[in-house]
Tab-separated table of C-alpha atoms and ligand atoms in Angstrom:
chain	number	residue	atom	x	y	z
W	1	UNK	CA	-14.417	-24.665	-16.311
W	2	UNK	CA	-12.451	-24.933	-19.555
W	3	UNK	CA	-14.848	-24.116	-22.161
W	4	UNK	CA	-13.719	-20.341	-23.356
W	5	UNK	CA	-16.471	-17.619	-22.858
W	6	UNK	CA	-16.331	-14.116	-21.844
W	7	UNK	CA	-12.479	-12.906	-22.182
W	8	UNK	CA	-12.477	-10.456	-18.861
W	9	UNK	CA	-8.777	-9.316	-19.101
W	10	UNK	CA	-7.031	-9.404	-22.153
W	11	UNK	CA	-3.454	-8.517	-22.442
W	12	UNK	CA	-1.763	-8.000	-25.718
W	13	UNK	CA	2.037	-7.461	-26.511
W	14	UNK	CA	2.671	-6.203	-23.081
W	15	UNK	CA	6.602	-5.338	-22.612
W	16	UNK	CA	8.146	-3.870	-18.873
W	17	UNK	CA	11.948	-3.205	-18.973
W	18	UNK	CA	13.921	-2.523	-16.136
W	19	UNK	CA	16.992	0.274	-16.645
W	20	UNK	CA	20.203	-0.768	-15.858
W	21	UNK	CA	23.693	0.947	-16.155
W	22	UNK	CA	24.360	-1.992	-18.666
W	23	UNK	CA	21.160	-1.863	-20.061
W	24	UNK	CA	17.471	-2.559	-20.124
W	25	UNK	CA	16.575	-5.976	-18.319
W	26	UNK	CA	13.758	-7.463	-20.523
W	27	UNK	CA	11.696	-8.938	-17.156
W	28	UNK	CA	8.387	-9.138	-19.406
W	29	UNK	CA	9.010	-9.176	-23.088
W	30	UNK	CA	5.775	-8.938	-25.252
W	31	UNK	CA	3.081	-11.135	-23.255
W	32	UNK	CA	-0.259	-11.918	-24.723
W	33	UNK	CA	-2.684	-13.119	-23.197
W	34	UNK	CA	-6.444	-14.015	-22.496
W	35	UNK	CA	-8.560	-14.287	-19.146
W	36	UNK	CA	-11.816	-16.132	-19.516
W	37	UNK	CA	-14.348	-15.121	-17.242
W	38	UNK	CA	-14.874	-17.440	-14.250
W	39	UNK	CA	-11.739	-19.375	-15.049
W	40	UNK	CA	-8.216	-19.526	-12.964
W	41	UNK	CA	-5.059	-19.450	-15.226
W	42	UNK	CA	-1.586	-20.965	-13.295
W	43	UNK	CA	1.291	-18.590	-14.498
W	44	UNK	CA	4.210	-20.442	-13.941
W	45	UNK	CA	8.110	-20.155	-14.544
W	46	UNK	CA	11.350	-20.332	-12.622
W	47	UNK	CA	12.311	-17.772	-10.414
W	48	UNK	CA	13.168	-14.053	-12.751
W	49	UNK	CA	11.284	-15.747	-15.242
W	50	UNK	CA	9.076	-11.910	-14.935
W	51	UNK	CA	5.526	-12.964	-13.446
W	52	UNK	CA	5.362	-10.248	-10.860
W	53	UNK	CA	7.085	-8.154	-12.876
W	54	UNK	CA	4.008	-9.107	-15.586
W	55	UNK	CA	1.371	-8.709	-12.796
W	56	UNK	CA	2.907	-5.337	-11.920
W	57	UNK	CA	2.888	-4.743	-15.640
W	58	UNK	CA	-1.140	-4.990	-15.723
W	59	UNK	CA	-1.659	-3.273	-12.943
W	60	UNK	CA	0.129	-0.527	-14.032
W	61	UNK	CA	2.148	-0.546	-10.866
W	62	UNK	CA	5.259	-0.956	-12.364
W	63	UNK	CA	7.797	1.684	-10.619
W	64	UNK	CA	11.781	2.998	-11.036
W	65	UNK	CA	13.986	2.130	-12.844
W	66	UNK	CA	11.181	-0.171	-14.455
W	67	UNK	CA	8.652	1.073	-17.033
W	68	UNK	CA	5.986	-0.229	-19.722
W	69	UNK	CA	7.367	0.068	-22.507
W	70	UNK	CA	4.879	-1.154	-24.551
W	71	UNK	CA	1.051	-2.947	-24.711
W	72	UNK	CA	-2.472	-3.089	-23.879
W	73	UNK	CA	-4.409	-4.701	-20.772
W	74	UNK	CA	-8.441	-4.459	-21.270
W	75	UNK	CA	-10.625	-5.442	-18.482
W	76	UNK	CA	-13.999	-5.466	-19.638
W	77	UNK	CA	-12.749	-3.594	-22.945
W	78	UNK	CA	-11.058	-0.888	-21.214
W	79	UNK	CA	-7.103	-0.474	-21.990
W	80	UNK	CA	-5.917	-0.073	-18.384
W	81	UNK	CA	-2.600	1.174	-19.402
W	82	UNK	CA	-4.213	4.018	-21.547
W	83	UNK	CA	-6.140	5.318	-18.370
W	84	UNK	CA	-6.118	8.450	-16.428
W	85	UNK	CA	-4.630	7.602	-12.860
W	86	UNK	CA	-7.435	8.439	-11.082
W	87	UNK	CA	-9.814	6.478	-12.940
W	88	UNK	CA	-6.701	3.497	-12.991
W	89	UNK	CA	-7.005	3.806	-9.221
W	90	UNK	CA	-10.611	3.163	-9.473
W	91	UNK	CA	-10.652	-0.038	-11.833
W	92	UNK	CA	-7.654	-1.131	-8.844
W	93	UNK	CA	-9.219	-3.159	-6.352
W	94	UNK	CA	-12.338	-2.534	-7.040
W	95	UNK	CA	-12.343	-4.470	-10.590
W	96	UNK	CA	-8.976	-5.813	-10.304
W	97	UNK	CA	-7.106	-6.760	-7.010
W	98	UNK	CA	-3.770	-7.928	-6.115
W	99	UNK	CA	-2.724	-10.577	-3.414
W	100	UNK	CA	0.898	-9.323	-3.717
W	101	UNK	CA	3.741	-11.808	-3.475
W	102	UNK	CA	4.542	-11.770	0.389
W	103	UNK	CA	1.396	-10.221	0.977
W	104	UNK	CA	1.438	-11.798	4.935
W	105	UNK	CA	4.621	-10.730	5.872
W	106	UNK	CA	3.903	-6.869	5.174
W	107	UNK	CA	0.358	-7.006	7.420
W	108	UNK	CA	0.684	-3.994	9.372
W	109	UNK	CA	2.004	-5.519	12.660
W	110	UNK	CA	0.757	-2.418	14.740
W	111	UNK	CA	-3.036	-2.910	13.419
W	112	UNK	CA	-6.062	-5.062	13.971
W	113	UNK	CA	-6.493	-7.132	11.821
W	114	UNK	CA	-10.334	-5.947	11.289
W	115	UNK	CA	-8.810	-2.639	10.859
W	116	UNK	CA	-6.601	-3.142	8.251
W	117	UNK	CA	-9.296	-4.939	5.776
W	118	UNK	CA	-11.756	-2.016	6.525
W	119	UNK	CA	-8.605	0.479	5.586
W	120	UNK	CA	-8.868	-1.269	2.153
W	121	UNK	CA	-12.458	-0.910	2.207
W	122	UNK	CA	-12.791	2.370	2.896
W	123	UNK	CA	-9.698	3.769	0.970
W	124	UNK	CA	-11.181	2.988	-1.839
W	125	UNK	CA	-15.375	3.229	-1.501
W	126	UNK	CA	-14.744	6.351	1.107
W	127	UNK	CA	-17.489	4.472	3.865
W	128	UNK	CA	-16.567	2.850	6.670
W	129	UNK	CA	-18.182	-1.119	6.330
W	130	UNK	CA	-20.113	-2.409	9.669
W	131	UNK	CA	-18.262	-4.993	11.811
W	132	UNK	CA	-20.696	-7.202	9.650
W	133	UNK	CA	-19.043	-6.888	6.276
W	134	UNK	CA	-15.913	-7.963	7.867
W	135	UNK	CA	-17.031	-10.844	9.818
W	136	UNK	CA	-18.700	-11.982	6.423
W	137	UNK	CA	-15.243	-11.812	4.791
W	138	UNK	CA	-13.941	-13.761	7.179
W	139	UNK	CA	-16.144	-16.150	6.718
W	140	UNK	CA	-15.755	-16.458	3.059
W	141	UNK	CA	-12.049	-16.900	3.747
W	142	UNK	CA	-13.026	-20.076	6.719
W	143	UNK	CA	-11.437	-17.354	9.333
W	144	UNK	CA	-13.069	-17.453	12.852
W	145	UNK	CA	-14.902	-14.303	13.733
W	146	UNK	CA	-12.842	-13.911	16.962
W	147	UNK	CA	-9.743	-12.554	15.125
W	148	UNK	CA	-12.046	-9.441	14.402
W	149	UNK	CA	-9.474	-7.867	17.601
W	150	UNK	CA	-6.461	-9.772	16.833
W	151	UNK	CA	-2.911	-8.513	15.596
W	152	UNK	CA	-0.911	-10.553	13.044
W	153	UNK	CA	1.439	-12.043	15.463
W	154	UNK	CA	-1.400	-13.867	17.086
W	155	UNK	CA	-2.390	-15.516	13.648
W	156	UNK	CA	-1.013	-18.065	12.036
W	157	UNK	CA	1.250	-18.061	8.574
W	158	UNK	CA	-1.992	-19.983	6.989
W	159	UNK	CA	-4.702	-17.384	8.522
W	160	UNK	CA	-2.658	-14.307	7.798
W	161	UNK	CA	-2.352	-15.598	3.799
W	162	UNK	CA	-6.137	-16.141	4.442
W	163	UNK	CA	-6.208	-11.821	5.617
W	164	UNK	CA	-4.823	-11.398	2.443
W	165	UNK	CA	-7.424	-13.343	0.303
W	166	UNK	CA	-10.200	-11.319	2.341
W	167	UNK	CA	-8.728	-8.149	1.187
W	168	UNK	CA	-8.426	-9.146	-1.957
W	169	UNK	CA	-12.096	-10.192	-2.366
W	170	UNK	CA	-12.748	-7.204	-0.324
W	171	UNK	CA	-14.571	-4.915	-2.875
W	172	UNK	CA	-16.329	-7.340	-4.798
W	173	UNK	CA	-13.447	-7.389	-8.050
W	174	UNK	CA	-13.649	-8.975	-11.346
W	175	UNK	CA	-10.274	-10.204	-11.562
W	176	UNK	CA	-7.938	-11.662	-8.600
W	177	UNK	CA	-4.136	-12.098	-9.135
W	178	UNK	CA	-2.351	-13.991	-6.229
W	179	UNK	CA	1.262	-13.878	-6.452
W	180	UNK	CA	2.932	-16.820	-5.047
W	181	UNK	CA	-0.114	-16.994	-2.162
W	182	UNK	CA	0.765	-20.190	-0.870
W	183	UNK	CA	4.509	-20.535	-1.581
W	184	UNK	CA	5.851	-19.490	1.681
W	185	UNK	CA	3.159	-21.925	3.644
W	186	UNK	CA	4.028	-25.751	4.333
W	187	UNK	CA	2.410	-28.330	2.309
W	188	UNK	CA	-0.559	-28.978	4.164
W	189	UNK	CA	-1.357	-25.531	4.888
W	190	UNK	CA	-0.781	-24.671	1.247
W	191	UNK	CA	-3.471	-27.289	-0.234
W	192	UNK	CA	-5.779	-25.593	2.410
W	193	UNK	CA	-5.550	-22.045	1.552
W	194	UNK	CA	-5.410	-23.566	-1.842
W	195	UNK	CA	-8.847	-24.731	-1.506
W	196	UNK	CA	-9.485	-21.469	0.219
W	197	UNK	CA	-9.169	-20.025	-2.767
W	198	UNK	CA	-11.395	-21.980	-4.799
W	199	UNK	CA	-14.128	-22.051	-3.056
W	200	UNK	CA	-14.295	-17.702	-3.208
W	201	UNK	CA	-13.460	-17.928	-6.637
W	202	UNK	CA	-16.444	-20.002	-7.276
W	203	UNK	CA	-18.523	-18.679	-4.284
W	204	UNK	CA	-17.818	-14.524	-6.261
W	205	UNK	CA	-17.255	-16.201	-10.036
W	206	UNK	CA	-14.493	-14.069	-9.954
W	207	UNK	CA	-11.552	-15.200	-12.637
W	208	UNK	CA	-7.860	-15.391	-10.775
W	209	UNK	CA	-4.245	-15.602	-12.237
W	210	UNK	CA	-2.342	-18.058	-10.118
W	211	UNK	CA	1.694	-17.290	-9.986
W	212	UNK	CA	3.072	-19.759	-8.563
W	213	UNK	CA	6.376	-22.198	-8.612
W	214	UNK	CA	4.851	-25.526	-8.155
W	215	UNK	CA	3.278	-27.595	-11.546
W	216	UNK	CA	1.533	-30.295	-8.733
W	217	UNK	CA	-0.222	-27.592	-7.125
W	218	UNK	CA	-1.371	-25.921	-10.336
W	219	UNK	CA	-2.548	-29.188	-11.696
W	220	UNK	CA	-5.006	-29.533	-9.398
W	221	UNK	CA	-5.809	-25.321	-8.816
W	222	UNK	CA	-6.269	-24.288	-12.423
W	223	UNK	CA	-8.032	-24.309	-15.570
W	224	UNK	CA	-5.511	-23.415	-18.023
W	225	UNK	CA	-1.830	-23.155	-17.681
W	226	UNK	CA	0.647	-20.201	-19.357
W	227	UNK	CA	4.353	-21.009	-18.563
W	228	UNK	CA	6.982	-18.007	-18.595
W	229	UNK	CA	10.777	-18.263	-20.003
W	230	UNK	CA	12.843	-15.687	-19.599
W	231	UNK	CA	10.207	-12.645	-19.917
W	232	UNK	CA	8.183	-14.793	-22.616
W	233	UNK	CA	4.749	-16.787	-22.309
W	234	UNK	CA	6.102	-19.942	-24.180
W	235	UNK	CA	3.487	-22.023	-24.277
W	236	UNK	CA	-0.429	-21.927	-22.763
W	237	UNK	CA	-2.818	-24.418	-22.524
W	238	UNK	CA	-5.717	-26.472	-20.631
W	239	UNK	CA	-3.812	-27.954	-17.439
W	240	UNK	CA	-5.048	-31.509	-19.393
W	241	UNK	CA	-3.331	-30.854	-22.791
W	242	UNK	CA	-0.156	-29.378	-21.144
W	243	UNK	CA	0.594	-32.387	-18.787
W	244	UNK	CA	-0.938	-35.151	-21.461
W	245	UNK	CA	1.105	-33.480	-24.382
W	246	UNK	CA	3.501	-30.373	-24.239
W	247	UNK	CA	4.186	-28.314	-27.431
W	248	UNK	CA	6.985	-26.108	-26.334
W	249	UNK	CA	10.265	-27.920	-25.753
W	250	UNK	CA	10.566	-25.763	-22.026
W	251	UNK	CA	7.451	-26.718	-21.036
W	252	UNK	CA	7.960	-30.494	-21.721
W	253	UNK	CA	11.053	-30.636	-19.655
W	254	UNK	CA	9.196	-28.883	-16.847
W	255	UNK	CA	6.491	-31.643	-16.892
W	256	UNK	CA	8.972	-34.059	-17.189
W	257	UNK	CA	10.420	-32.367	-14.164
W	258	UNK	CA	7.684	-33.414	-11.771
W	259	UNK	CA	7.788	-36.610	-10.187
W	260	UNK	CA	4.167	-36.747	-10.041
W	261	UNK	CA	1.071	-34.336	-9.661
W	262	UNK	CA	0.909	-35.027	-5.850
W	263	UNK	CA	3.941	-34.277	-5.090
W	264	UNK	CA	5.262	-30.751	-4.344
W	265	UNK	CA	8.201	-29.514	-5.816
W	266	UNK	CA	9.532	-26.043	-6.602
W	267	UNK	CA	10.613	-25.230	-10.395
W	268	UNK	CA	14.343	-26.174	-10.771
W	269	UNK	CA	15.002	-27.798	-13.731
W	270	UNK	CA	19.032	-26.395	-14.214
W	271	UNK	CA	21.161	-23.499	-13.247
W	272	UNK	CA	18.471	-20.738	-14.244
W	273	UNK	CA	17.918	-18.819	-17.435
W	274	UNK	CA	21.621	-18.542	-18.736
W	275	UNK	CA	22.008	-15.677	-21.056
W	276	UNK	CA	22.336	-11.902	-19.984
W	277	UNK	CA	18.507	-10.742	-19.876
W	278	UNK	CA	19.736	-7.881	-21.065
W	279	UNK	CA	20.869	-9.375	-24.488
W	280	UNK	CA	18.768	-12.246	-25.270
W	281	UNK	CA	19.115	-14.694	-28.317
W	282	UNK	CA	17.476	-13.162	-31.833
W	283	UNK	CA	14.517	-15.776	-31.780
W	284	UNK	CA	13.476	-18.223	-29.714
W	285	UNK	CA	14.300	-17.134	-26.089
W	286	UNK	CA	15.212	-20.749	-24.875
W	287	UNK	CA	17.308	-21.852	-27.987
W	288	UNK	CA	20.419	-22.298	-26.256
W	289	UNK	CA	19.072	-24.191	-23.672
W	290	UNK	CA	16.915	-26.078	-26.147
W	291	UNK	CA	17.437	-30.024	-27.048
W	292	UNK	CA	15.238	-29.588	-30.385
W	293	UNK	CA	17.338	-26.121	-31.413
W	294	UNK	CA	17.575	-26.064	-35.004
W	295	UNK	CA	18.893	-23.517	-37.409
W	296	UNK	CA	15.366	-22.578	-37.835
W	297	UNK	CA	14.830	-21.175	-33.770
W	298	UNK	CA	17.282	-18.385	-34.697
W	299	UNK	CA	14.106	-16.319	-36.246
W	300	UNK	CA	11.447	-15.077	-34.111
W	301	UNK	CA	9.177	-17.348	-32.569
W	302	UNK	CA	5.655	-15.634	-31.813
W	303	UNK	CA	2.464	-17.753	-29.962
W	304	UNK	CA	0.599	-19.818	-32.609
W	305	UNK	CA	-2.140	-22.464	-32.238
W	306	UNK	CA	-0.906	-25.632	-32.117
W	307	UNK	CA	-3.844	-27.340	-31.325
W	308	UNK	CA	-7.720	-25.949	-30.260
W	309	UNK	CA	-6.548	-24.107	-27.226
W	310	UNK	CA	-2.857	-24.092	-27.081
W	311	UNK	CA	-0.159	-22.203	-27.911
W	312	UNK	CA	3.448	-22.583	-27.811
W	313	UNK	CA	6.103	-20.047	-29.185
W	314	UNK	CA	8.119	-23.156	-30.808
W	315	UNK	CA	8.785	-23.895	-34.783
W	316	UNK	CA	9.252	-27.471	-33.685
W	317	UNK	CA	5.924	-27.689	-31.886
W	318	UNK	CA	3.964	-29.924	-34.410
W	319	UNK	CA	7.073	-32.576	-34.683
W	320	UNK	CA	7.613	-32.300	-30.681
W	321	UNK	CA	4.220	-33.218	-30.142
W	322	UNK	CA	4.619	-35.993	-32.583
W	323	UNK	CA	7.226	-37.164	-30.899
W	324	UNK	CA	9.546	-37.351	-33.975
W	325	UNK	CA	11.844	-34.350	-32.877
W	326	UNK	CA	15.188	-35.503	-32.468
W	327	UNK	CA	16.653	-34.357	-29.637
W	328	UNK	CA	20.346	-33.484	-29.944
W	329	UNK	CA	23.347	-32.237	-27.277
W	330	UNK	CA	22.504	-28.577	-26.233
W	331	UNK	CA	26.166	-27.750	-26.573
W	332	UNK	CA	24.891	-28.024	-30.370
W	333	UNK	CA	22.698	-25.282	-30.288
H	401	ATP	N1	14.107	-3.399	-9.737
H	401	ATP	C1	14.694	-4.186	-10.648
H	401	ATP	N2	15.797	-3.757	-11.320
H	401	ATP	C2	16.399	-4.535	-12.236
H	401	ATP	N3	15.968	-5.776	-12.575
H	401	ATP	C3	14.884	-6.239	-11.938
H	401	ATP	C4	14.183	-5.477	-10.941
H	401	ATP	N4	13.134	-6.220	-10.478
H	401	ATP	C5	13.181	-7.377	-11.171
H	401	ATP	N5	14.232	-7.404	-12.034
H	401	ATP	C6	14.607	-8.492	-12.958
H	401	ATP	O1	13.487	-8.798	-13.772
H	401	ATP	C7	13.440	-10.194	-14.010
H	401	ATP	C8	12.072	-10.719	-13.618
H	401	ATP	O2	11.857	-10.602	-12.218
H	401	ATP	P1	10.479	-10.981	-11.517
H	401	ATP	O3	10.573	-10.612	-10.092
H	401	ATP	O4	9.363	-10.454	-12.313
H	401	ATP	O5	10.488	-12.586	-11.679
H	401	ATP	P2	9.520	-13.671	-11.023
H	401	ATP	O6	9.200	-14.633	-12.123
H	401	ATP	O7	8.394	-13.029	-10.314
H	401	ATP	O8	10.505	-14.397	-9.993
H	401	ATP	P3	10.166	-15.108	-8.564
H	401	ATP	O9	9.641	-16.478	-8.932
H	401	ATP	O10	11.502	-15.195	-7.914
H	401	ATP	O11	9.173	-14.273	-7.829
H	401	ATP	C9	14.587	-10.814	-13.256
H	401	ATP	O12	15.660	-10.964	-14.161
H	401	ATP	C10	14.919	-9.764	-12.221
H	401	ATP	O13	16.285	-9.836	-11.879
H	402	MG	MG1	7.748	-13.053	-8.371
């Protein structure tokens, strides 16, 4: 699924600071982006790198001390962010739905689990759904029928994450964003719920943004990759292009950072982002970490096309790909 068609979510320039006595943190600093229709994009980055604080961005869900403070998120053509809030509330769920991170830990311990999905249902369609509807989400989501009665302490960490999914698909939406769905699952369990996903995807040809930590796990999940730095999208492109040949110098060492595509491993590539998020470098937002930092990186560095389908925010992209950047100390920088 990687030839472009149908954008369904499209989100331009979109910028949510967080107030501080110091300060605004910039957690999401002018993110553009497309969604194809049918497709999954990975959104990776290390931890604070912003992606829930970009998901919460287009959802318009963003609350104190954090605000939009600028952009535009059209589903279908419609600026979310320029919405009433009761017709936001409608496009929520219904269009657009949310597997939030740590979705399975805040299941309501006190409620059925067949209870809790028809809550969704019916908060936001008013009705009721027959035992039938849920048993046939359950289904979708490979969850046995007899946990229709059950409580969340009788399911598993793998068939709760699967509750979530079934919410999520609940109302029939255009556009799924799962937040870090399999993260807190072991390895085995992950790949399943993993696959879980997939198959609805493909089963609803719904399109899904996929946060997650782990480049392996991506590589084998999604369509198109867009990694974060610091608040910025540095660098998106077909999973193919962006492990054959990395444009942005971040993205590079992440790739280089995985032992192989099999293997799980969580993003760690130093000590973290490194300057105050709350005064970040005039340009490119990973010069001082940067080996390839040139004079150059000290003016702003926006998306451009490298190549048919891939973007990186770097002025050294063309030479990096190349391979005739010269990589230098980053004490340099
Ligand atoms: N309520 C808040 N007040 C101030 N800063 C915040 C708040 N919530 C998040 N931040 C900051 O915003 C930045 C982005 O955080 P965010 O949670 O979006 O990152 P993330 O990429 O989702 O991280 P993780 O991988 O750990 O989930 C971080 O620097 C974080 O410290
Ligand atoms: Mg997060």
């Amino acid at each position: 699924m990687t030839e472009p068609r149908n954008v369904v979510l499209k989100v331009r320039g979109l910028s949510v600071f967080y107030a501080t006595p110091t300060g605004d943190v910039r957690a999401t600093d002018d993110a553009s982006f497309d969604l194809y229709e049918g497709e999954t994009l990975g959104l990776v980055g290390e931890s604070g790198s912003g992606k829930t604080t970009a998901t919460s961005g287009i959802l318009r869900m963003v609350s104190s001390p954090g605000r939009i403070v600028a952009g535009s998120v059209e589903l279908d053509g419609v600026d979310l962010l320029a919405l009433k809030e009761e017709d936001l509330r409608r496009q929520r769920w219904s269009k657009l739905a949310l597997i939030p991170q740590g979705a399975m830990n805040s299941l309501n311990p006190t409620m059925k689990i067949s209870a809790q999905i028809a809550d969704v249902i019916r908060t936001h369609t008013g009705k009721t759904p027959p035992r039938d509807r849920i048993l046939e989400l359950f289904q979708m989501v490979g969850l046995p029928g007899r946990i229709h009665d059950m409580y969340p302490h009788e399911l598993s960490g793998g068939m709760k994450q699967r509750v979530c999914i079934a919410m999520g698909i609940a109302l029939n939406p255009r556009v799924i964003i799962a937040d870090e769905a399999t993260s807190a699952l072991d390895v085995v369990v992950q790949r399943v719920v993993a696959q879980t996903m997939a198959k609805v995807r493909d089963a609803l040809g719904v399109s899904m943004i996929m946060i997650g930590h782990d480049m392996g796990l991506m590589a084998q999940m999604v369509d198109r990759i867009a990694v974060m730095y610091s608040g910025k999208i540095v660098e998106i492109a077909r999973v193919a292009d962006m492990f054959a040949r990395p444009a942005h110098p971040y993205s590079k060492i992440l790739i280089d950072s995985v032992p192989s595509l099999t293997q799980r491993q969580a993003l760690r590539i130093t000590g973290g982002i490194t300057h105050d998020p709350r005064n970040p470098p005039k340009g490119c937002i990973f010069q001082l970490r940067c080996p390839y930092a040139a004079p150059q990186c000290r003016e702003p560095q926006p998306l451009r096309e490298i190549n048919p389908g891939q973007l990186a925010a770097c002025c050294r992209a063309e030479e990096i790909l190349a391979g005739t950047a010269q990589a230098r100390e980053i004490a340099d920088a």
